[in-house]
mmCIF file of C-alpha atoms and ligand atoms in Angstrom:
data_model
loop_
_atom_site.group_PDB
_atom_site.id
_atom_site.type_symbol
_atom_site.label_atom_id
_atom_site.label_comp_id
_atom_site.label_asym_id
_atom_site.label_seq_id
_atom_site.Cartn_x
_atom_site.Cartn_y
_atom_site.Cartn_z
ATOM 1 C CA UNK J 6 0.000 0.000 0.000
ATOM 2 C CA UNK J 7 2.291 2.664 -1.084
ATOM 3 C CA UNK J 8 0.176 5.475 -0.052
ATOM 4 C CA UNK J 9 -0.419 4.458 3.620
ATOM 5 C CA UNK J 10 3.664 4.090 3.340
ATOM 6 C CA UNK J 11 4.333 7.702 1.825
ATOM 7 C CA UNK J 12 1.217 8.925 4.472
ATOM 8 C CA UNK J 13 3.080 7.099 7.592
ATOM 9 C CA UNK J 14 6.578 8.339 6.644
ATOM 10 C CA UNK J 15 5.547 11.924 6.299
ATOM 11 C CA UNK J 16 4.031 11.357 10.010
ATOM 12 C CA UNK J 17 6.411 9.633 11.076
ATOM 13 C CA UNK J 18 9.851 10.581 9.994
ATOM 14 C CA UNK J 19 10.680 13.921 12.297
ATOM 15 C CA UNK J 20 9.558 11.831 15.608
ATOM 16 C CA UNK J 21 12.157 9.239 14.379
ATOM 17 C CA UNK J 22 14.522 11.772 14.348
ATOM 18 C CA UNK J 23 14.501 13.493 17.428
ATOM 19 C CA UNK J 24 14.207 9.752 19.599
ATOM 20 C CA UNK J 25 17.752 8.701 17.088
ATOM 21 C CA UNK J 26 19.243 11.478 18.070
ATOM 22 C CA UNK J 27 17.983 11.722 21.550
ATOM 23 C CA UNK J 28 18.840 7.598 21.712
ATOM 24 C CA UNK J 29 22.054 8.414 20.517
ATOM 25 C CA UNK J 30 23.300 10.896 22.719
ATOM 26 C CA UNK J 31 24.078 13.194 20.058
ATOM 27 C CA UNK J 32 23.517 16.716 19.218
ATOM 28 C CA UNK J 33 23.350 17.281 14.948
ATOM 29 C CA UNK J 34 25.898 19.417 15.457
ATOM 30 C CA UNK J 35 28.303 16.421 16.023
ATOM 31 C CA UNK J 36 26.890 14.438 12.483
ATOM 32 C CA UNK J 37 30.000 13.706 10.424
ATOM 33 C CA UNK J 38 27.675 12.451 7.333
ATOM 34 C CA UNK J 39 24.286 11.925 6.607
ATOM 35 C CA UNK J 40 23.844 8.703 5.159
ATOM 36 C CA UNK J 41 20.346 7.842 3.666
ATOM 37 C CA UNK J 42 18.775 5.016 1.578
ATOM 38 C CA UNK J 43 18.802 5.533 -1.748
ATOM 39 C CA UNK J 44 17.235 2.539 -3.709
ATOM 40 C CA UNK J 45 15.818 -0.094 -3.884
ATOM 41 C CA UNK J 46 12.417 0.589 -2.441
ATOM 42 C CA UNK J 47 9.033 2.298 -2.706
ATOM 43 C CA UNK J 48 10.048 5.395 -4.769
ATOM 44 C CA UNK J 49 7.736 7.925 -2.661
ATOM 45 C CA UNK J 50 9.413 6.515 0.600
ATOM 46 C CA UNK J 51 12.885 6.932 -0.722
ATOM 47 C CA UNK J 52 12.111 10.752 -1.727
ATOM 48 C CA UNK J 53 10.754 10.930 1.649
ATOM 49 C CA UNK J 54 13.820 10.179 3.187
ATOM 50 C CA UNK J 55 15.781 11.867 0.771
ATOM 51 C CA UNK J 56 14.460 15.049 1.017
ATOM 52 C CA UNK J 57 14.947 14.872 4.783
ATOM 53 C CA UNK J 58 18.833 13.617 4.435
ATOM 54 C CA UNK J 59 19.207 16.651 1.443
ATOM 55 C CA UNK J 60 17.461 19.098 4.196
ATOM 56 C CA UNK J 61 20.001 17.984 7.211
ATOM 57 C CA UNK J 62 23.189 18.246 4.754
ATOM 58 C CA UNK J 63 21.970 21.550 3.476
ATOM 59 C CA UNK J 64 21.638 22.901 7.337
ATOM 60 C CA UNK J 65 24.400 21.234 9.163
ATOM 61 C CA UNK J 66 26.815 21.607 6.043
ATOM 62 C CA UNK J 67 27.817 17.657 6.268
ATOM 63 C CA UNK J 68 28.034 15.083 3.169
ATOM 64 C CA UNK J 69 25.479 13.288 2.075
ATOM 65 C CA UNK J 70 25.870 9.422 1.825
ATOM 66 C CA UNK J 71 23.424 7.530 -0.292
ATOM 67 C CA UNK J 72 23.228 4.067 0.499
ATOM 68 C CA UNK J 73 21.898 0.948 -1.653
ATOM 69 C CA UNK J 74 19.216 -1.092 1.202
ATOM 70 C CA UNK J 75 20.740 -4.549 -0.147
ATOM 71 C CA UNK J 76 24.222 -3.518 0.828
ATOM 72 C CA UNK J 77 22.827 -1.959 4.157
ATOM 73 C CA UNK J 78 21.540 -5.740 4.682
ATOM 74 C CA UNK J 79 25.149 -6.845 3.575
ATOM 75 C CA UNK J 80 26.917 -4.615 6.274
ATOM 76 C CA UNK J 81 24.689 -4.883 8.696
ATOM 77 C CA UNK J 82 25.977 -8.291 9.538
ATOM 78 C CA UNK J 83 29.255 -5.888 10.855
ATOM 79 C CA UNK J 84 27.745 -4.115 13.351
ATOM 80 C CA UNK J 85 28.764 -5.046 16.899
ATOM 81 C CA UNK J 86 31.330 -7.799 15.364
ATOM 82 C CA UNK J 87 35.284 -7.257 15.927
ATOM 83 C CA UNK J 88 35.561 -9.966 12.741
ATOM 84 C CA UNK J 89 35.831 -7.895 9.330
ATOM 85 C CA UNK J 90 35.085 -10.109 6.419
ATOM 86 C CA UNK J 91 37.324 -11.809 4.112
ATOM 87 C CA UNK J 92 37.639 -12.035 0.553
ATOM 88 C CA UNK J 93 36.199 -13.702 -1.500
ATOM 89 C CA UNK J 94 33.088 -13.978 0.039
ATOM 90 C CA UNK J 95 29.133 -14.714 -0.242
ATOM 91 C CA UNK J 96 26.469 -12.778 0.597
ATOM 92 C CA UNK J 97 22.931 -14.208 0.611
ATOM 93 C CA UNK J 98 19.646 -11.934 1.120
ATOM 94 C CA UNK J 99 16.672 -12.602 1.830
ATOM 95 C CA UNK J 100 13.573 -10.328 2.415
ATOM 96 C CA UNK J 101 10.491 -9.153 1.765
ATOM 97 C CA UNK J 102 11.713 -7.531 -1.709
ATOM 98 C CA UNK J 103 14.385 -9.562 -2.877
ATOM 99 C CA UNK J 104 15.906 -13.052 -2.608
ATOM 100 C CA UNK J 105 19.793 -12.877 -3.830
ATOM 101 C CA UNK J 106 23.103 -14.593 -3.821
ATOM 102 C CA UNK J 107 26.212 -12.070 -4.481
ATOM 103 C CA UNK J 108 30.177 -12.967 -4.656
ATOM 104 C CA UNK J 109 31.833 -10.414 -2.595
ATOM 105 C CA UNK J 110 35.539 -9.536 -4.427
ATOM 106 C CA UNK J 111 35.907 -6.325 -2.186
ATOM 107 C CA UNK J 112 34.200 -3.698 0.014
ATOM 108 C CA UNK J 113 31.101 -2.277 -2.233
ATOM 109 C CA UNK J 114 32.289 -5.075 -5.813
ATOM 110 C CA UNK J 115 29.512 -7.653 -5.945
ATOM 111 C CA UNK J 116 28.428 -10.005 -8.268
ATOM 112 C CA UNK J 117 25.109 -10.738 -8.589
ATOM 113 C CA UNK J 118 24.948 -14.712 -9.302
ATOM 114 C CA UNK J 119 21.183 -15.429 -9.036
ATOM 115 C CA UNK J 120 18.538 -13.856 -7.723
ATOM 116 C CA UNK J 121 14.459 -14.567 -8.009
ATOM 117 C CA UNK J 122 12.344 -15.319 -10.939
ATOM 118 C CA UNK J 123 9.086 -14.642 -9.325
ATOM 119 C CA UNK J 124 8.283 -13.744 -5.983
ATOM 120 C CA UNK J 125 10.616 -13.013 -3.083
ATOM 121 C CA UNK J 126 11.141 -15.294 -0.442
ATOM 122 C CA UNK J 127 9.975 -13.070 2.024
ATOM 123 C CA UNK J 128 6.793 -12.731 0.239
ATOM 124 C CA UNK J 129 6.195 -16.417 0.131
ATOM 125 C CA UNK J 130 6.035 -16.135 3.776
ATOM 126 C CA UNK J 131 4.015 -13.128 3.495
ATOM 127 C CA UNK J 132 1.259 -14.248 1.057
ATOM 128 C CA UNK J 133 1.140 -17.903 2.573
ATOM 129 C CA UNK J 134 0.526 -16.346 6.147
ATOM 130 C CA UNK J 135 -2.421 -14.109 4.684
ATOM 131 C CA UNK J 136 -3.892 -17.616 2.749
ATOM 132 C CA UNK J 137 -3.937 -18.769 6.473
ATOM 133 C CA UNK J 138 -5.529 -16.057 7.883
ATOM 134 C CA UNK J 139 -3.404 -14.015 9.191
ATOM 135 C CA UNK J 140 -2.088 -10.801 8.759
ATOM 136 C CA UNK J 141 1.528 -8.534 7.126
ATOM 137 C CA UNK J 142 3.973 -9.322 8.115
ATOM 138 C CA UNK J 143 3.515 -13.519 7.388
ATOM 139 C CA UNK J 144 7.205 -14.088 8.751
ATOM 140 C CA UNK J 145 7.273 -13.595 12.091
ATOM 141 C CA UNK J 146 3.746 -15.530 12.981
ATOM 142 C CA UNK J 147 4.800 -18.258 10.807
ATOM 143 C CA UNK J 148 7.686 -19.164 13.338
ATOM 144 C CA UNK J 149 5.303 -19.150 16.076
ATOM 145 C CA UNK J 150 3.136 -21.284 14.477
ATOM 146 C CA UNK J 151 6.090 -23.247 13.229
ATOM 147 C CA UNK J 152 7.227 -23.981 16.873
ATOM 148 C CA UNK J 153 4.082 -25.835 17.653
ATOM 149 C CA UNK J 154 4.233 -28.110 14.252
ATOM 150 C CA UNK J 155 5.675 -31.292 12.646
ATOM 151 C CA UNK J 156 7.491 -31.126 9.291
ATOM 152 C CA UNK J 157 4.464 -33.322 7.782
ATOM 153 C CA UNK J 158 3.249 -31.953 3.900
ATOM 154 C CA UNK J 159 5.059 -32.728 0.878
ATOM 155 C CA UNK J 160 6.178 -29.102 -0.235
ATOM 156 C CA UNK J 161 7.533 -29.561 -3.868
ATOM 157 C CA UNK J 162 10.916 -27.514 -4.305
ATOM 158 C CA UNK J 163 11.393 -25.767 -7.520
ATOM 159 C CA UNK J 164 12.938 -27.621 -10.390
ATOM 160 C CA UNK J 165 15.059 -25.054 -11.671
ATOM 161 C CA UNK J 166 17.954 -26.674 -9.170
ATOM 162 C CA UNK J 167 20.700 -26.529 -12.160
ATOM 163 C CA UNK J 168 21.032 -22.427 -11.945
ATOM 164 C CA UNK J 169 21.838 -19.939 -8.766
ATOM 165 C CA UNK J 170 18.637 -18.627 -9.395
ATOM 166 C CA UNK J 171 15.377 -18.862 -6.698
ATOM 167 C CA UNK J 172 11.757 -19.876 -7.840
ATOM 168 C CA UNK J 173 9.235 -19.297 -4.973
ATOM 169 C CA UNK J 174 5.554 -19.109 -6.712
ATOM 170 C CA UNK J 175 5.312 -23.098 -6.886
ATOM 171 C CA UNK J 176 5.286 -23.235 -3.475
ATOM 172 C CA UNK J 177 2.965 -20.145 -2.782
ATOM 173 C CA UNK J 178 0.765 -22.155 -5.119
ATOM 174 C CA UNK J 179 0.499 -25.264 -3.960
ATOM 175 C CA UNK J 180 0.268 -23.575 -0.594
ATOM 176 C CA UNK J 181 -3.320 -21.769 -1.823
ATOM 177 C CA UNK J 182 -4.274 -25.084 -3.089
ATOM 178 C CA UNK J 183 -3.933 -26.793 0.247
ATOM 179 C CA UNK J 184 -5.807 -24.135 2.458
ATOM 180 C CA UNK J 185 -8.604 -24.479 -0.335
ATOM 181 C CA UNK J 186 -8.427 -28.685 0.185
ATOM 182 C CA UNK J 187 -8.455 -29.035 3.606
ATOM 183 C CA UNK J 188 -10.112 -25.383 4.437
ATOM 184 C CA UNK J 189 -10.741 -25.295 8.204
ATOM 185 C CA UNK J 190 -9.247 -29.012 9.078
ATOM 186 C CA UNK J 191 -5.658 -27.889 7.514
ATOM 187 C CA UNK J 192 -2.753 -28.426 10.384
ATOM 188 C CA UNK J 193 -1.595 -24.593 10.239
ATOM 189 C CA UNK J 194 1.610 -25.231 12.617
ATOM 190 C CA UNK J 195 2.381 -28.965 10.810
ATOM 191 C CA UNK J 196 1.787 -26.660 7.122
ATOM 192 C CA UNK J 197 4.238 -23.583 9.043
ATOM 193 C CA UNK J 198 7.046 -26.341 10.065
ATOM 194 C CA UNK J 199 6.632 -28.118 6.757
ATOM 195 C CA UNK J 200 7.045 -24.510 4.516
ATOM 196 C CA UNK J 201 10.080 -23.283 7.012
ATOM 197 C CA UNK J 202 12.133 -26.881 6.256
ATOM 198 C CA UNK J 203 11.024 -26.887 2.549
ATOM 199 C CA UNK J 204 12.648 -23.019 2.273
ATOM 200 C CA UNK J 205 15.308 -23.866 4.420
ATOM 201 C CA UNK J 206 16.519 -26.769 1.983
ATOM 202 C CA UNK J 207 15.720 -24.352 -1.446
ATOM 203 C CA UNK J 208 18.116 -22.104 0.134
ATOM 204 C CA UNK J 209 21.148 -24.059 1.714
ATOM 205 C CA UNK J 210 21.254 -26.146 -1.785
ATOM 206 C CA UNK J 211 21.522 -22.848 -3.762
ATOM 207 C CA UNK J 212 24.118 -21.500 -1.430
ATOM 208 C CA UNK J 213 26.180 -24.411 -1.589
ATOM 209 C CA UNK J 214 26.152 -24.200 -5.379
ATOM 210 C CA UNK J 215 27.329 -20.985 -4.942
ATOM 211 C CA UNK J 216 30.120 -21.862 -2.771
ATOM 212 C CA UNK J 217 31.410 -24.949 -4.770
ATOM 213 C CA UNK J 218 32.139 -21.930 -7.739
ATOM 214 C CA UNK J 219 33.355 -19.157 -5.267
ATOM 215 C CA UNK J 220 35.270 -20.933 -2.962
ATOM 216 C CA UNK J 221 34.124 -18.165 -0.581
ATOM 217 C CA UNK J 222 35.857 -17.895 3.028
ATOM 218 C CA UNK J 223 33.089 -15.955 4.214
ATOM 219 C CA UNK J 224 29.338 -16.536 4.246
ATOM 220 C CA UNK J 225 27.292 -13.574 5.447
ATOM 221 C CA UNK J 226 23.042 -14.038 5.386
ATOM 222 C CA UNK J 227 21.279 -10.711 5.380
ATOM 223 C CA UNK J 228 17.760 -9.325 5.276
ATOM 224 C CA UNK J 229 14.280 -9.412 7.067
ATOM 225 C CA UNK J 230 13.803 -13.156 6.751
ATOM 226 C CA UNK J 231 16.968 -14.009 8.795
ATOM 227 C CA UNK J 232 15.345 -12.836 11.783
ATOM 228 C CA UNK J 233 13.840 -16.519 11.837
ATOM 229 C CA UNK J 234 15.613 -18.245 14.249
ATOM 230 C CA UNK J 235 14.964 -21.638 12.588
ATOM 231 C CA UNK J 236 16.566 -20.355 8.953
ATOM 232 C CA UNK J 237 19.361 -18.998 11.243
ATOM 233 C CA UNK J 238 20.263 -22.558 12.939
ATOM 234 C CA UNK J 239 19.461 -25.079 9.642
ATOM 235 C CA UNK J 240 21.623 -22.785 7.700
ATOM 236 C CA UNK J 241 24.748 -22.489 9.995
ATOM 237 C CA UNK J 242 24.554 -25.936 11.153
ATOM 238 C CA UNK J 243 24.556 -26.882 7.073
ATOM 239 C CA UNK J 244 27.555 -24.653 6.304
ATOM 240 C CA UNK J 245 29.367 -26.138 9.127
ATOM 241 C CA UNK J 246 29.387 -28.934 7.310
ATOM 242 C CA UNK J 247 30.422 -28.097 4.048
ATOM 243 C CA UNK J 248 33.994 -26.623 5.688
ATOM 244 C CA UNK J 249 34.310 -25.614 9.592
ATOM 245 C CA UNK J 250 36.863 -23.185 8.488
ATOM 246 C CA UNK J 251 34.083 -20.649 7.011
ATOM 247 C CA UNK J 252 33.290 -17.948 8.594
ATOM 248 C CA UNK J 253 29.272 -17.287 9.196
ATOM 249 C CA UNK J 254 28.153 -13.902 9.610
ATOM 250 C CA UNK J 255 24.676 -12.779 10.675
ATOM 251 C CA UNK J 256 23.019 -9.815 11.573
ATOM 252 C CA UNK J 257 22.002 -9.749 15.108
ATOM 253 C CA UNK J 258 17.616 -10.093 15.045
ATOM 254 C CA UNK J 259 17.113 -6.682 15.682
ATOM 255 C CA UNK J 260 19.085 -5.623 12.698
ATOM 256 C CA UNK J 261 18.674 -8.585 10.362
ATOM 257 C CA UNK J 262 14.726 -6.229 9.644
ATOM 258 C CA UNK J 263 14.740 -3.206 7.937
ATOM 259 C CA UNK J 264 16.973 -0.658 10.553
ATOM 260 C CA UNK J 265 18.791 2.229 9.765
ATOM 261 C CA UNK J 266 21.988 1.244 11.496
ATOM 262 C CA UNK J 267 22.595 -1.036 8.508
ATOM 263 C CA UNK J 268 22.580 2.359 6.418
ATOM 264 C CA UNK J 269 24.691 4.039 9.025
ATOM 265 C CA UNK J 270 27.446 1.288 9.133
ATOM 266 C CA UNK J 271 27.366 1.165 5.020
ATOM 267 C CA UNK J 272 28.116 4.568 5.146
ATOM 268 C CA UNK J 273 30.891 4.053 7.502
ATOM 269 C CA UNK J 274 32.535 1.404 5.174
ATOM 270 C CA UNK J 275 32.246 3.469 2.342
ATOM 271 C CA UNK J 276 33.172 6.979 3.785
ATOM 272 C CA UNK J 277 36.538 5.029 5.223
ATOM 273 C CA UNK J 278 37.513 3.176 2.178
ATOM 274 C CA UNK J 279 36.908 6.734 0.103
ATOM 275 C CA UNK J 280 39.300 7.680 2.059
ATOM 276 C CA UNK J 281 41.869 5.536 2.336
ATOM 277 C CA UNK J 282 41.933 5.466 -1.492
HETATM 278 O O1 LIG H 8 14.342 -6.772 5.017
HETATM 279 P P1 LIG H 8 12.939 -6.591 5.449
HETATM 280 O O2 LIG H 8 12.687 -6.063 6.838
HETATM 281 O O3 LIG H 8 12.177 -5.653 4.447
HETATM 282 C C1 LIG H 8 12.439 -5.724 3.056
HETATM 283 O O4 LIG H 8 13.476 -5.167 2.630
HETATM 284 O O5 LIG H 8 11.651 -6.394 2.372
HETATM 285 O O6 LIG H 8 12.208 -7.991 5.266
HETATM 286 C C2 LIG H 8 10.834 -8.131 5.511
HETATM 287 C C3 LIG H 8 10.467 -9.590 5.351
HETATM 288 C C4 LIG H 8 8.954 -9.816 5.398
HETATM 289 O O7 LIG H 8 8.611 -10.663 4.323
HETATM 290 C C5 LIG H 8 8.758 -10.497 6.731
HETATM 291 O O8 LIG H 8 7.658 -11.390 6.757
HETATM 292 C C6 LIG H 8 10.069 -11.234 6.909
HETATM 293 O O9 LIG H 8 11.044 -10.344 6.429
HETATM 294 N N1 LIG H 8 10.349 -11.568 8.310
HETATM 295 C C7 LIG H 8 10.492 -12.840 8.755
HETATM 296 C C8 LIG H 8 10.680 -12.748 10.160
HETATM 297 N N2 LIG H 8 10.676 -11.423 10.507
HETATM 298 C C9 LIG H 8 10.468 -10.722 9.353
HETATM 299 N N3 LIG H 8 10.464 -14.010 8.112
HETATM 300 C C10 LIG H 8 10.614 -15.128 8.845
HETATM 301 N N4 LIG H 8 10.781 -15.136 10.190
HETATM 302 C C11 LIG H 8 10.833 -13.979 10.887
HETATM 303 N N5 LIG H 8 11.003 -13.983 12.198
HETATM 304 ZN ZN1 LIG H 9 15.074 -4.839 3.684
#
């Protein structure tokens, strides 16, 4: 709903400003940079934001920063870590938007190797949860009801397993044509459980691909969905295996969703490797 977005940022976005800085400890007189998102996203959003960051630079005389969100859910698996990655690496996201596997050569050089055909992964989650009843955002309520549930329906995976690329609308198909089957009777924790393992193996096969042709010493996960504690566990536990000597990295919960400390610490990386150059 892109208007109710643009309508609750305009509400919303001084308030968030005053509590950051207020949080933070920080008068804007002591802003370095002013980092902002610049794309992907909801276009009125990112002018919304934009405007504000343009405003702020304009007063406070400070450099703006503009940030791309997938990175922001790249880096944000640095914040709080005293580990700095190490090339070559893989990055894997997965949200609402956007399901992606990039080789990392350097700071800010990806390589996109294979992203969705259809919907997100993240929207899977999000469109099966509203099939079920319930409402946006799908991900979080379907590891509750996950929790309570047996890994018990056949879930086909997609059968484009050759390439790095994702397919999710099978699934979010023959998810609809369950709930209209077994309407009221369907096991919504056993269907939950059964969804969460299916995505779980979709995802640890691509990545695997992936490393086979990178050789990648670093694996970093990023993005909204990796606040599910079960994707979190399957997935380390399975890279473990492939080689102990790689190195996992994962947001913390709190900024594996949509934050703007992932922009902040983008920024940083970016702004320090400027220049150093
Ligand atoms: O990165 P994000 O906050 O926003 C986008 O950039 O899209 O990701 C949002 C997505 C939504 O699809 C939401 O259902 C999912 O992340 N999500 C989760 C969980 N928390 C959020 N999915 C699974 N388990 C969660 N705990
Ligand atoms: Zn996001």
């Amino acid at each position: 709903m892109p208007s109710l977005a643009a309508k609750l940022h305009i509400k919303n976005i001084q308030q968030v400003l005053f509590q950051a800085l207020s949080e933070a400890k920080i008068s804007p007189e002591k802003i370095d940079y002013i980092a902002y998102t610049e794309k992907p996203g909801l276009i009125i959003c990112l002018q919304i934001g934009k405007t504000v960051a343009e405003t702020l630079s304009l007063y406070l005389n400070k450099p703006l920063v503009p940030i791309n969100h997938l990175e922001g859910h790249i880096y944000a698996s640095l914040i709080n870590q005293e580990k700095e990655w190490e090339f070559p690496a893989l990055a894997l996201i997965i949200s609402g938007g956007h399901t992606q596997i990039y080789q990392l050569k350097n700071h800010f050089e990806f390589i996109l190797l294979g992203e969705t055909l259809d919907d997100a992964i993240g929207e899977c989650l999000d469109k099966s949860a509203i099939l079920l009843g319930y409402n946006y955002p799908g991900g979080p309520i379907i590891e509750k009801l996950a929790l309570r549930g047996k890994n018990t329906y056949q879930l086909p995976l997609p059968k484009n397993d050759d390439s790095l690329d994702f397919s999710f609308s099978g699934l979010k198909s023959e998810i609809s044509r369950l709930v209209n089957k077994e309407g009221k009777n369907i096991n919504a924790n056993d269907l939950t459980c059964s969804l969460q393992n299916v995505l779980a193996e979709i995802l640890t096969k691509k990545l695997k691909k992936a490393w086979i042709i990178t050789h990648a010493k670093n694996i970093i996960i990023g993005g909204g969905v990796i606040a599910n504690k079960f994707l979190r566990d399957y997935l380390t536990k399975n890279i473990k295996k492939w080689d102990k000597e790689i190195k996992i990295f994962i947001p913390e919960i709190k900024y594996s969703t949509d934050n703007a400390a992932m922009i902040g610490i983008s920024a940083y990386y970016k702004i320090s490797i400027d220049l150093t150059d």
